[in-house]
Short mmCIF file of C-alpha atoms in Angstrom, two decimals:
data_model
loop_
_atom_site.label_atom_id
_atom_site.label_comp_id
_atom_site.label_asym_id
_atom_site.label_seq_id
_atom_site.Cartn_x
_atom_site.Cartn_y
_atom_site.Cartn_z
CA MET A 137 45.21 -54.99 41.93
CA ASN A 138 41.52 -55.45 41.31
CA GLU A 139 40.43 -53.19 38.52
CA MET A 140 36.77 -52.24 38.71
CA SER A 141 34.96 -52.82 35.47
CA LYS A 142 32.93 -50.08 33.89
CA ILE A 143 29.17 -50.56 34.01
CA LYS A 144 27.89 -51.65 30.61
CA ARG A 145 24.83 -49.71 29.53
CA ASN A 146 22.36 -50.68 26.89
CA PRO A 147 22.80 -48.15 24.04
CA ALA A 148 19.03 -47.89 23.51
CA ALA A 149 18.50 -47.06 27.20
CA VAL A 150 21.21 -44.38 27.04
CA LYS A 151 19.56 -42.85 23.96
CA ILE A 152 16.16 -42.83 25.69
CA ALA A 153 17.61 -41.17 28.79
CA ASN A 154 19.32 -38.52 26.67
CA GLU A 155 16.06 -37.77 24.82
CA ILE A 156 14.24 -37.23 28.12
CA LEU A 157 16.99 -34.97 29.40
CA LYS A 158 16.96 -32.95 26.18
CA GLU A 159 13.16 -32.69 25.85
CA TYR A 160 12.52 -31.71 29.45
CA ASP A 161 15.72 -29.74 30.09
CA CYS A 162 16.29 -31.60 33.35
CA ASP A 163 18.75 -29.86 35.66
CA SER A 164 17.76 -31.51 38.92
CA LEU A 165 16.24 -34.64 40.39
CA ALA A 166 12.93 -32.78 40.78
CA ASP A 167 12.97 -31.90 37.05
CA MET A 168 13.58 -35.56 36.21
CA GLN A 169 10.72 -36.70 38.46
CA ASP A 170 8.37 -34.17 36.83
CA ALA A 171 9.38 -35.43 33.39
CA LEU A 172 8.76 -39.05 34.35
CA LYS A 173 5.38 -38.18 35.90
CA GLU A 174 4.39 -36.53 32.61
CA ILE A 175 5.42 -39.66 30.73
CA PHE A 176 3.66 -42.13 33.04
CA GLY A 177 0.19 -40.54 32.62
CA PRO A 178 -0.06 -41.12 28.85
CA LEU A 179 1.68 -44.46 29.24
CA PHE A 180 -0.98 -45.79 31.63
CA GLU A 181 -3.82 -44.24 29.59
CA GLY A 182 -2.50 -45.92 26.45
CA MET A 183 -2.27 -49.28 28.17
CA LEU A 184 -5.81 -48.91 29.54
CA GLN A 185 -7.11 -47.99 26.07
CA GLY A 186 -5.39 -51.10 24.72
CA GLU A 187 -7.11 -53.18 27.39
CA MET A 188 -10.46 -51.60 26.45
CA ASP A 189 -9.88 -52.44 22.76
CA ASN A 190 -9.15 -56.02 23.77
CA HIS A 191 -12.19 -56.17 26.09
CA LEU A 192 -14.61 -54.86 23.46
CA GLY A 193 -13.01 -56.70 20.55
CA TYR A 194 -12.54 -53.63 18.36
CA LYS A 195 -10.40 -50.52 18.21
CA SER A 196 -11.68 -47.07 19.05
CA ASN A 197 -13.39 -45.36 16.08
CA SER A 198 -13.52 -48.64 14.15
CA LYS A 199 -16.07 -48.52 11.33
CA GLU A 200 -16.34 -52.30 11.09
CA PRO A 201 -19.43 -54.14 12.41
CA LYS A 202 -19.13 -54.87 16.12
CA SER A 203 -19.67 -58.30 17.65
CA THR A 204 -20.96 -56.75 20.89
CA LYS A 205 -23.48 -54.09 21.84
CA ASN A 206 -21.17 -52.84 24.56
CA ARG A 207 -19.46 -49.56 23.65
CA ARG A 208 -16.99 -47.09 25.09
CA ASN A 209 -18.57 -44.61 27.46
CA GLY A 210 -16.01 -41.87 27.98
CA SER A 211 -13.60 -41.86 30.88
CA ASN A 212 -13.26 -41.04 34.54
CA PRO A 213 -10.44 -38.98 36.01
CA LYS A 214 -8.27 -41.03 38.32
CA THR A 215 -5.26 -40.15 40.46
CA LEU A 216 -2.58 -42.82 40.57
CA LYS A 217 0.14 -43.06 43.16
CA THR A 218 3.45 -43.79 41.48
CA THR A 219 7.03 -43.86 42.61
CA MET A 220 7.29 -40.31 41.21
CA GLY A 221 4.25 -38.98 43.06
CA GLU A 222 0.64 -38.59 42.00
CA VAL A 223 -0.26 -38.84 38.30
CA GLU A 224 -3.63 -37.84 36.86
CA ILE A 225 -5.10 -40.10 34.16
CA ASN A 226 -8.38 -40.56 32.32
CA ALA A 227 -9.48 -44.16 32.88
CA PRO A 228 -11.76 -45.47 30.09
CA ARG A 229 -15.14 -47.01 30.88
CA ASP A 230 -17.73 -48.99 28.95
CA ARG A 231 -21.52 -48.75 28.89
CA ASN A 232 -22.13 -52.14 30.48
CA GLY A 233 -19.65 -51.52 33.28
CA SER A 234 -18.05 -54.89 32.54
CA PHE A 235 -14.57 -53.53 31.79
CA GLU A 236 -12.19 -54.79 34.49
CA PRO A 237 -8.73 -53.40 33.70
CA VAL A 238 -5.75 -55.49 34.71
CA ILE A 239 -2.92 -52.95 34.49
CA VAL A 240 -4.71 -50.45 36.75
CA PRO A 241 -7.62 -52.34 38.37
CA LYS A 242 -10.83 -50.56 39.36
CA ARG A 243 -10.62 -48.87 42.75
CA SER A 244 -6.85 -49.37 42.73
CA LYS A 245 -4.68 -46.28 42.85
CA ASP A 246 -1.20 -47.44 43.80
CA VAL A 247 0.74 -48.54 40.72
CA SER A 248 4.20 -47.85 42.04
CA ASP A 249 5.13 -51.51 41.90
CA ILE A 250 4.03 -52.39 38.37
CA GLU A 251 5.18 -49.26 36.51
CA GLY A 252 8.87 -49.89 36.92
CA LYS A 253 8.57 -53.56 36.12
CA VAL A 254 6.66 -53.01 32.86
CA LEU A 255 9.04 -50.28 31.69
CA SER A 256 12.00 -52.43 32.66
CA MET A 257 10.63 -55.36 30.68
CA TYR A 258 10.20 -53.18 27.58
CA ALA A 259 13.63 -51.64 28.03
CA ARG A 260 15.18 -55.11 28.23
CA GLY A 261 13.57 -56.04 24.94
CA MET A 262 11.22 -58.69 26.30
CA SER A 263 8.59 -60.02 23.93
CA GLN A 264 4.91 -59.48 24.63
CA ARG A 265 4.57 -63.13 25.61
CA ASP A 266 7.46 -62.81 28.06
CA ILE A 267 5.93 -59.66 29.55
CA SER A 268 2.57 -61.40 29.91
CA SER A 269 4.20 -64.39 31.61
CA THR A 270 6.28 -62.19 33.92
CA ILE A 271 3.24 -60.13 34.99
CA GLU A 272 1.44 -63.37 35.83
CA ASP A 273 4.42 -64.60 37.84
CA ILE A 274 4.72 -61.34 39.78
CA TYR A 275 1.07 -60.32 40.26
CA GLY A 276 -0.83 -63.57 39.93
CA PHE A 277 -3.16 -62.52 37.12
CA LYS A 278 -3.08 -63.40 33.46
CA VAL A 279 -2.52 -60.78 30.80
CA SER A 280 -3.05 -62.16 27.32
CA HIS A 281 -0.52 -61.71 24.54
CA ASP A 282 -3.23 -59.91 22.56
CA MET A 283 -3.79 -57.42 25.35
CA ILE A 284 -0.06 -56.61 25.49
CA VAL A 285 -0.06 -56.11 21.70
CA TYR A 286 -3.14 -53.85 21.93
CA CYS A 287 -1.48 -51.84 24.69
CA ASN A 288 1.68 -51.45 22.64
CA LEU A 289 -0.21 -50.33 19.56
CA LYS A 290 -2.25 -47.86 21.57
CA LEU A 291 0.91 -46.33 23.00
CA ILE A 292 2.54 -46.11 19.59
CA ASN A 293 -0.56 -44.45 18.10
CA PHE A 294 -0.67 -41.96 20.95
CA TRP A 295 2.96 -40.95 20.60
CA THR A 296 3.05 -40.90 16.81
CA ASN A 297 0.05 -38.55 16.72
CA ARG A 298 1.86 -36.00 18.91
CA ASN A 299 4.20 -33.29 17.72
CA SER A 300 6.91 -34.22 20.14
CA LYS A 301 10.50 -35.33 20.14
CA LEU A 302 9.38 -38.01 22.58
CA THR A 303 7.64 -39.92 19.78
CA SER A 304 10.93 -41.60 18.98
CA PHE A 305 11.49 -42.21 22.69
CA PHE A 306 8.45 -44.46 23.01
CA ILE A 307 8.99 -46.17 19.69
CA MET A 308 12.49 -47.05 20.88
CA LEU A 309 11.20 -48.01 24.31
CA LEU A 310 8.63 -50.42 22.92
CA TYR A 311 10.49 -51.80 19.93
CA GLY A 312 14.07 -50.67 20.39
CA PHE A 313 15.46 -54.14 20.60
CA TYR A 314 13.64 -55.50 17.56
CA ASN A 315 16.54 -54.69 15.24
CA GLN A 316 19.06 -56.31 17.55
CA LYS A 317 17.03 -59.49 17.93
CA GLU A 318 16.35 -59.81 14.19
CA ALA A 319 19.98 -59.06 13.32
CA LYS A 320 21.09 -61.84 15.65
CA LYS A 321 18.77 -64.24 13.81
CA GLY A 322 20.52 -63.37 10.53
CA ASP A 323 17.61 -61.46 8.95
CA GLU A 324 19.29 -58.90 6.70
CA ASN A 325 16.03 -57.03 6.01
CA HIS A 326 15.22 -56.37 9.67
CA TYR A 327 15.52 -52.59 9.36
CA ALA A 328 12.81 -52.45 6.70
CA LYS A 329 10.35 -54.19 9.02
CA VAL A 330 10.41 -51.57 11.76
#
């Protein structure tokens, strides 16, 4: 008799899913889609802000001298088409108009393909370099390691400055596998680093 094996789930992914269910009190598929739509908006905004930081060479509100005269110039509302439906975001812009985002390109609205892949890469614990390489393989454009790091930091700053139970969700999503990877390398102080 062929016994079917139980599907093995990543414990971090299970914890993330449980946090979403608890925070949004999801009782139906529609509730779950609404929750994910709410999450995708800030996720894309954070990644775009990270790209802008990388483009300008400094972080928002930085007091240090700037190497460029180009500055942030607010944002434009943009409606993205995702696998969960339409999501409203504020897309950053610069004074010179030279900012060409990679994650959500100008005049592009359909991000249904990339969103799942990026989240999946984070959930699988891929490094920023691996994510950058994978995006290039899939979409044919280069995303620098620095830009991925900036995007990650922007997302972490966004979620840690919110009074929300979902703060831990995104920290786990972005860096949830750090402990496992460091533990496998034999680093006994890996928990102190996170």
